Amino acid sequence: MTTAVLKYKSQSVAKLYFIAALALFAAQILFGVTLGLQYLIGDLLFPYIPFNQARMVHTNLLIVWLLFGFMGSAYYIVPEEAETELHSPKLAIALFWIFLVAGALTIVGYLAVPYAKLAELTGNDLLMTMGREFLEQPLPTKLGIVVVALAFLYNITLTILKGRKTSISLVLLIGLWGLAVMFLFSFVNPHNLVRDKMYWWFVVHLWVEGVWELILGALLAFVLVKTTGVDREVIDKWLYVIIAFSLMTGILGTGHHFYFIGTPGYWQWIGSIFSALEPIPFFMMTVFAFNMVQRRRREHPNQAAVLWAVGTSVMGFLGAGLWGFIHTLSPVNYYTHGTQITAAHGHLAFYGAYVLVVITMISYAMPTLRGRLSAPKTAQSYEMWSFWIMTIGMSVMVLALTGAGILQVWLQRLPETGAMGFMATQDQLAFFYWLRLAGGVGFLIGLIIYLSSFFVGSNEPDVAEVGSAGNGASARAVPAKRA
C-alpha cells in the first residue's frame, strides 16, 4: 500500500463528510424501499412509521446527504485547486459534528413526535416555516443550517482568497454561495398561497435547476481534469459555456412551476420556452464528458471514478434533461403535473445529476483519503458492478413510474366526464408499483455492493497507471502516480 498521497493534509476532513453522506444515503434508500411497500400495503408499519413520515424522512435524508457530499467535495477540491491548506480544518470538523447531530435530532423528531407537536415544541409559532414539502425542518434546524452554511462558506472562501484561483474553485464557490442564499427563502412563508409557492420554488427549483448545476459542473470538471490529463484550459472553456446555459435556462425555467398557481398567463410562455431549453446544458455536459475521455492523455488507475463521471453526464441528461422535457410544456403539464410522471422525473434527475456526481467524487477521493493512490482492482470491480446494478434498478423504477403516470393521466386527468378518482386510480397502478418496488430492491442491492467495495482488496497493490493513451501511443505499465 502506498501512503502519504494527499497533496494537502487538511483535505482529510473530507473523509468524515463522505462517510456520513454514504451512511445517510443508505438510510434514505431503506426508507425509499419502505415507501415502495407502503404504496402496496397501505398500513405497513402504521402507526409507528406512517407514509407521510416515511416520505418526509426519505426526501430530507436525500437533501442532507447530498449537502454532506457537496461539503466534503469542497473540502477535498478547494485546497488542491487553491494550492494551500484549508483556512481552518478544526472549524470544518466542528461544523461536521454540529450538522450531523442537528440532522440526526431532526430525523428522530420526525419519527418520534407527531409533526404538529414537533412544530409546537420547536417554536414554529414564532416564525412559521414548517409544513412545506422538502422544507419541513423545524425552525432551530433551519437556523442551524444557516449557521453551518455561513461558517462553511467563510472557511472555503478564505481558503480560495489566499491561494490560487481557478475556474473550478470559483464556479464551485458561486454555486455554494447560491445554495446558501436561496435557502434563505425558506424563512419566507406569506399567507398568500401564490406568493408562498413562488418563494418555495425559489428554494427548491433554483437549487436543483440553478445553483446545484454549478456545483455539479465544478465537481465533474475537477474529476475529469484529474483523470484524463486534458489541458485545464480546454475543460475551463466547456465549464464556462455549460454554466452559462444552465443559469440562463434554469432561472427563467422556474416559470414551469408557475403555470397554474395563480400567476399571470405569460409565465406559461416563459416557462415553456426556457424549460424546453434546459436539456441543452445537460446534453453539453454529456458531450463534454465523452469528449474529455476520448481526448485523454493518460489512463488513470481509478477507472471506476471515470465510469461514475461518464455515468453522471449520461444519466443527468436523461433524468434532468429528457424526462424533464417530457412534461415541461404548459399544455402537457396541465395534465401531467403532480402525477407519477413527475415522480419518475424527480427520481432519475436526482440520481443522474447529483447522486452520481457525489459518488464520482467519493470514488475519486476516497482512495487517497485512505492512503492509497487508487482503489484496489477488486474494489473497483465492485464499484463498476454497483454502478450498473444501481443504474438498471433506477431505470426500472423510472420506467415503472412513467408507465404509472401515463395510465394515471389517461384514467384521472384526460376524461372530461366520468374521470376516475385519485384513490380508485391508484388501485389500477398496482402492477407498476410492484415493478417500481423490484427496481428499488435492485437499487438497494447495488448500493450494498458499492458500500462493500470499501472493505475488499485491502491487501492488493495499487492499480498501476497505463502509459499515455490515444495518438496511437502504445500502452505500457508505469508506476501509479498522484493525479
GROMACS .gro file of C-alpha atoms in nm, residues 147-432:
model
  286
  147VAL     CA    1  -2.509   2.900   1.073
  148VAL     CA    2  -2.330   2.590   0.943
  149ALA     CA    3  -2.354   2.713   0.583
  150LEU     CA    4  -2.216   3.057   0.664
  151ALA     CA    5  -1.926   2.914   0.866
  152PHE     CA    6  -1.856   2.661   0.591
  153LEU     CA    7  -1.855   2.934   0.325
  154TYR     CA    8  -1.630   3.151   0.542
  155ASN     CA    9  -1.380   2.864   0.560
  156ILE     CA   10  -1.393   2.783   0.189
  157THR     CA   11  -1.393   3.145   0.072
  158LEU     CA   12  -1.089   3.245   0.278
  159THR     CA   13  -0.902   2.939   0.153
  160ILE     CA   14  -0.968   3.035  -0.207
  161LEU     CA   15  -0.885   3.402  -0.149
  162LYS     CA   16  -0.543   3.322  -0.006
  163GLY     CA   17  -0.449   3.075  -0.277
  164ARG     CA   18  -0.467   3.011  -0.650
  165LYS     CA   19  -0.795   3.097  -0.818
  166THR     CA   20  -0.914   2.851  -1.080
  167SER     CA   21  -1.234   2.836  -1.278
  168ILE     CA   22  -1.330   2.513  -1.098
  169SER     CA   23  -1.294   2.661  -0.750
  170LEU     CA   24  -1.469   2.985  -0.847
  171VAL     CA   25  -1.765   2.810  -1.010
  172LEU     CA   26  -1.788   2.580  -0.709
  173LEU     CA   27  -1.779   2.879  -0.474
  174ILE     CA   28  -2.053   3.063  -0.664
  175GLY     CA   29  -2.268   2.752  -0.658
  176LEU     CA   30  -2.219   2.704  -0.284
  177TRP     CA   31  -2.295   3.069  -0.207
  178GLY     CA   32  -2.603   3.047  -0.429
  179LEU     CA   33  -2.715   2.739  -0.240
  180ALA     CA   34  -2.693   2.924   0.091
  181VAL     CA   35  -2.861   3.241  -0.035
  182MET     CA   36  -3.153   3.056  -0.195
  183PHE     CA   37  -3.216   2.866   0.128
  184LEU     CA   38  -3.298   3.197   0.299
  185PHE     CA   39  -3.629   3.199   0.108
  186SER     CA   40  -3.734   2.902   0.324
  187PHE     CA   41  -3.786   3.156   0.603
  188VAL     CA   42  -4.039   3.348   0.393
  189ASN     CA   43  -4.382   3.194   0.435
  190PRO     CA   44  -4.651   3.451   0.346
  191HIS     CA   45  -5.021   3.386   0.394
  192ASN     CA   46  -5.084   3.449   0.024
  193LEU     CA   47  -5.070   3.099  -0.126
  194VAL     CA   48  -4.940   3.214  -0.465
  195ARG     CA   49  -4.651   3.407  -0.312
  196ASP     CA   50  -4.585   3.119  -0.078
  197LYS     CA   51  -4.547   2.878  -0.372
  198MET     CA   52  -4.321   3.122  -0.555
  199TYR     CA   53  -4.081   3.157  -0.262
  200TRP     CA   54  -4.091   2.781  -0.209
  201TRP     CA   55  -3.985   2.726  -0.570
  202PHE     CA   56  -3.709   2.984  -0.529
  203VAL     CA   57  -3.553   2.734  -0.291
  204VAL     CA   58  -3.645   2.402  -0.448
  205HIS     CA   59  -3.617   2.485  -0.818
  206LEU     CA   60  -3.328   2.731  -0.806
  207TRP     CA   61  -3.135   2.479  -0.602
  208VAL     CA   62  -3.169   2.176  -0.826
  209GLU     CA   63  -3.207   2.352  -1.162
  210GLY     CA   64  -2.988   2.650  -1.082
  211VAL     CA   65  -2.701   2.674  -0.837
  212TRP     CA   66  -2.665   2.299  -0.781
  213GLU     CA   67  -2.582   2.266  -1.151
  214LEU     CA   68  -2.281   2.492  -1.092
  215ILE     CA   69  -2.166   2.260  -0.816
  216LEU     CA   70  -2.228   1.962  -1.044
  217GLY     CA   71  -2.026   2.119  -1.325
  218ALA     CA   72  -1.735   2.205  -1.094
  219LEU     CA   73  -1.716   1.857  -0.938
  220LEU     CA   74  -1.736   1.686  -1.276
  221ALA     CA   75  -1.474   1.916  -1.427
  222PHE     CA   76  -1.236   1.852  -1.135
  223VAL     CA   77  -1.256   1.474  -1.169
  224LEU     CA   78  -1.215   1.493  -1.548
  225VAL     CA   79  -0.912   1.721  -1.514
  226LYS     CA   80  -0.752   1.472  -1.279
  227THR     CA   81  -0.842   1.150  -1.457
  228THR     CA   82  -0.798   1.244  -1.822
  229GLY     CA   83  -0.499   1.477  -1.816
  230VAL     CA   84  -0.667   1.702  -2.075
  231ASP     CA   85  -0.542   2.062  -2.062
  232ARG     CA   86  -0.723   2.262  -1.798
  233GLU     CA   87  -0.785   2.544  -2.048
  234VAL     CA   88  -0.998   2.314  -2.263
  235ILE     CA   89  -1.206   2.196  -1.967
  236ASP     CA   90  -1.243   2.555  -1.841
  237LYS     CA   91  -1.400   2.667  -2.169
  238TRP     CA   92  -1.651   2.382  -2.157
  239LEU     CA   93  -1.731   2.462  -1.793
  240TYR     CA   94  -1.800   2.830  -1.862
  241VAL     CA   95  -2.032   2.757  -2.155
  242ILE     CA   96  -2.220   2.488  -1.961
  243ILE     CA   97  -2.282   2.702  -1.653
  244ALA     CA   98  -2.386   2.999  -1.868
  245PHE     CA   99  -2.654   2.786  -2.037
  246SER     CA  100  -2.752   2.631  -1.703
  247LEU     CA  101  -2.818   2.968  -1.543
  248MET     CA  102  -2.987   3.118  -1.849
  249THR     CA  103  -3.233   2.831  -1.887
  250GLY     CA  104  -3.262   2.731  -1.523
  251ILE     CA  105  -3.352   3.070  -1.375
  252LEU     CA  106  -3.629   3.156  -1.621
  253GLY     CA  107  -3.720   2.787  -1.637
  254THR     CA  108  -3.860   2.838  -1.286
  255GLY     CA  109  -4.165   2.954  -1.481
  256HIS     CA  110  -4.274   2.594  -1.544
  257HIS     CA  111  -4.377   2.583  -1.177
  258PHE     CA  112  -4.588   2.898  -1.213
  259TYR     CA  113  -4.827   2.772  -1.482
  260PHE     CA  114  -5.136   2.706  -1.271
  261ILE     CA  115  -5.076   2.858  -0.928
  262GLY     CA  116  -5.241   3.194  -0.992
  263THR     CA  117  -4.958   3.386  -1.163
  264PRO     CA  118  -5.008   3.583  -1.491
  265GLY     CA  119  -5.053   3.381  -1.810
  266TYR     CA  120  -4.726   3.495  -1.967
  267TRP     CA  121  -4.546   3.253  -1.734
  268GLN     CA  122  -4.683   2.971  -1.948
  269TRP     CA  123  -4.484   3.107  -2.243
  270ILE     CA  124  -4.172   3.194  -2.045
  271GLY     CA  125  -4.177   2.866  -1.857
  272SER     CA  126  -4.240   2.657  -2.167
  273ILE     CA  127  -3.968   2.821  -2.380
  274PHE     CA  128  -3.687   2.828  -2.125
  275SER     CA  129  -3.775   2.492  -1.972
  276ALA     CA  130  -3.761   2.338  -2.318
  277LEU     CA  131  -3.404   2.470  -2.339
  278GLU     CA  132  -3.299   2.323  -2.004
  279PRO     CA  133  -3.185   1.989  -2.151
  280ILE     CA  134  -2.919   2.174  -2.357
  281PRO     CA  135  -2.662   2.222  -2.076
  282PHE     CA  136  -2.711   1.861  -1.970
  283PHE     CA  137  -2.657   1.744  -2.327
  284MET     CA  138  -2.346   1.963  -2.343
  285MET     CA  139  -2.228   1.800  -2.020
  286THR     CA  140  -2.263   1.458  -2.183
  287VAL     CA  141  -2.068   1.568  -2.491
  288PHE     CA  142  -1.812   1.730  -2.263
  289ALA     CA  143  -1.753   1.415  -2.056
  290PHE     CA  144  -1.723   1.183  -2.356
  291ASN     CA  145  -1.503   1.434  -2.540
  292MET     CA  146  -1.264   1.466  -2.247
  293VAL     CA  147  -1.240   1.088  -2.201
  294GLN     CA  148  -1.179   1.043  -2.574
  295ARG     CA  149  -0.903   1.306  -2.571
  296ARG     CA  150  -0.747   1.175  -2.252
  297ARG     CA  151  -0.371   1.188  -2.227
  298ARG     CA  152  -0.342   0.928  -1.957
  299GLU     CA  153  -0.510   0.614  -1.834
  300HIS     CA  154  -0.583   0.698  -1.475
  301PRO     CA  155  -0.560   0.399  -1.240
  302ASN     CA  156  -0.902   0.481  -1.092
  303GLN     CA  157  -1.119   0.370  -1.383
  304ALA     CA  158  -1.419   0.331  -1.152
  305ALA     CA  159  -1.418   0.708  -1.095
  306VAL     CA  160  -1.411   0.764  -1.473
  307LEU     CA  161  -1.714   0.535  -1.512
  308TRP     CA  162  -1.907   0.723  -1.242
  309ALA     CA  163  -1.816   1.056  -1.409
  310VAL     CA  164  -1.934   0.950  -1.754
  311GLY     CA  165  -2.242   0.792  -1.597
  312THR     CA  166  -2.322   1.122  -1.428
  313SER     CA  167  -2.329   1.306  -1.757
  314VAL     CA  168  -2.548   1.046  -1.933
  315MET     CA  169  -2.798   0.983  -1.654
  316GLY     CA  170  -2.812   1.352  -1.570
  317PHE     CA  171  -2.912   1.430  -1.929
  318LEU     CA  172  -3.175   1.155  -1.931
  319GLY     CA  173  -3.322   1.241  -1.590
  320ALA     CA  174  -3.297   1.616  -1.564
  321GLY     CA  175  -3.300   1.682  -1.937
  322LEU     CA  176  -3.511   1.433  -2.130
  323TRP     CA  177  -3.752   1.325  -1.854
  324GLY     CA  178  -3.795   1.688  -1.756
  325PHE     CA  179  -3.870   1.792  -2.114
  326ILE     CA  180  -4.138   1.522  -2.143
  327HIS     CA  181  -4.380   1.717  -1.926
  328THR     CA  182  -4.243   2.069  -1.918
  329LEU     CA  183  -4.455   2.240  -2.185
  330SER     CA  184  -4.758   2.402  -2.026
  331PRO     CA  185  -5.026   2.226  -2.243
  332VAL     CA  186  -4.874   1.890  -2.144
  333ASN     CA  187  -4.802   1.989  -1.785
  334TYR     CA  188  -5.170   2.078  -1.744
  335TYR     CA  189  -5.244   1.703  -1.746
  336THR     CA  190  -4.923   1.557  -1.603
  337HIS     CA  191  -4.845   1.790  -1.313
  338GLY     CA  192  -4.819   1.603  -0.985
  339THR     CA  193  -4.867   1.259  -1.141
  340GLN     CA  194  -4.625   0.969  -1.124
  341ILE     CA  195  -4.455   1.116  -1.433
  342THR     CA  196  -4.331   1.392  -1.204
  343ALA     CA  197  -4.205   1.127  -0.961
  344ALA     CA  198  -4.023   0.949  -1.247
  345HIS     CA  199  -3.851   1.273  -1.349
  346GLY     CA  200  -3.758   1.358  -0.990
  347HIS     CA  201  -3.603   1.019  -0.917
  348LEU     CA  202  -3.396   1.000  -1.234
  349ALA     CA  203  -3.289   1.366  -1.222
  350PHE     CA  204  -3.164   1.345  -0.864
  351TYR     CA  205  -2.990   1.015  -0.930
  352GLY     CA  206  -2.828   1.118  -1.255
  353ALA     CA  207  -2.728   1.471  -1.173
  354TYR     CA  208  -2.647   1.474  -0.803
  355VAL     CA  209  -2.626   1.126  -0.653
  356LEU     CA  210  -2.386   1.011  -0.920
  357VAL     CA  211  -2.165   1.319  -0.911
  358VAL     CA  212  -2.120   1.288  -0.533
  359ILE     CA  213  -2.034   0.918  -0.574
  360THR     CA  214  -1.794   1.019  -0.852
  361MET     CA  215  -1.614   1.249  -0.609
  362ILE     CA  216  -1.614   0.988  -0.333
  363SER     CA  217  -1.486   0.725  -0.573
  364TYR     CA  218  -1.203   0.953  -0.686
  365ALA     CA  219  -1.110   1.096  -0.347
  366MET     CA  220  -1.161   0.808  -0.104
  367PRO     CA  221  -0.857   0.603  -0.211
  368THR     CA  222  -0.626   0.899  -0.144
  369LEU     CA  223  -0.809   0.980   0.179
  370ARG     CA  224  -0.739   0.620   0.284
  371GLY     CA  225  -0.370   0.649   0.194
  372ARG     CA  226  -0.373   0.485  -0.149
  373LEU     CA  227  -0.315   0.613  -0.499
  374SER     CA  228  -0.614   0.424  -0.631
  375ALA     CA  229  -0.872   0.176  -0.514
  376PRO     CA  230  -0.767  -0.192  -0.538
  377LYS     CA  231  -0.866  -0.378  -0.852
  378THR     CA  232  -1.126  -0.589  -0.668
  379ALA     CA  233  -1.280  -0.280  -0.509
  380GLN     CA  234  -1.304  -0.107  -0.848
  381SER     CA  235  -1.469  -0.416  -0.990
  382TYR     CA  236  -1.730  -0.400  -0.710
  383GLU     CA  237  -1.784  -0.032  -0.782
  384MET     CA  238  -1.841  -0.090  -1.152
  385TRP     CA  239  -2.089  -0.370  -1.082
  386SER     CA  240  -2.268  -0.147  -0.834
  387PHE     CA  241  -2.289   0.133  -1.092
  388TRP     CA  242  -2.464  -0.091  -1.343
  389ILE     CA  243  -2.693  -0.256  -1.087
  390MET     CA  244  -2.797   0.075  -0.932
  391THR     CA  245  -2.847   0.232  -1.274
  392ILE     CA  246  -3.054  -0.060  -1.401
  393GLY     CA  247  -3.254  -0.059  -1.075
  394MET     CA  248  -3.321   0.312  -1.109
  395SER     CA  249  -3.414   0.269  -1.477
  396VAL     CA  250  -3.671   0.002  -1.386
  397MET     CA  251  -3.816   0.233  -1.122
  398VAL     CA  252  -3.835   0.526  -1.359
  399LEU     CA  253  -3.993   0.329  -1.642
  400ALA     CA  254  -4.247   0.182  -1.398
  401LEU     CA  255  -4.333   0.528  -1.264
  402THR     CA  256  -4.357   0.664  -1.617
  403GLY     CA  257  -4.597   0.386  -1.713
  404ALA     CA  258  -4.797   0.450  -1.395
  405GLY     CA  259  -4.806   0.821  -1.474
  406ILE     CA  260  -4.930   0.770  -1.829
  407LEU     CA  261  -5.210   0.542  -1.707
  408GLN     CA  262  -5.290   0.789  -1.430
  409VAL     CA  263  -5.326   1.072  -1.680
  410TRP     CA  264  -5.542   0.852  -1.902
  411LEU     CA  265  -5.779   0.750  -1.621
  412GLN     CA  266  -5.782   1.055  -1.399
  413ARG     CA  267  -5.681   1.365  -1.593
  414LEU     CA  268  -5.785   1.334  -1.957
  415PRO     CA  269  -6.157   1.238  -1.932
  416GLU     CA  270  -6.382   1.544  -1.929
  417THR     CA  271  -6.663   1.339  -1.777
  418GLY     CA  272  -6.655   1.030  -1.560
  419ALA     CA  273  -6.288   1.065  -1.467
  420MET     CA  274  -6.171   0.813  -1.212
  421GLY     CA  275  -6.099   0.940  -0.862
  422PHE     CA  276  -5.748   0.958  -0.721
  423MET     CA  277  -5.763   0.654  -0.491
  424ALA     CA  278  -5.952   0.444  -0.745
  425THR     CA  279  -5.681   0.529  -0.998
  426GLN     CA  280  -5.412   0.427  -0.753
  427ASP     CA  281  -5.567   0.080  -0.735
  428GLN     CA  282  -5.519   0.048  -1.111
  429LEU     CA  283  -5.147   0.126  -1.084
  430ALA     CA  284  -5.054  -0.168  -0.859
  431PHE     CA  285  -4.869  -0.355  -1.136
  432PHE     CA  286  -4.642  -0.057  -1.195
   0.00000   0.00000   0.00000
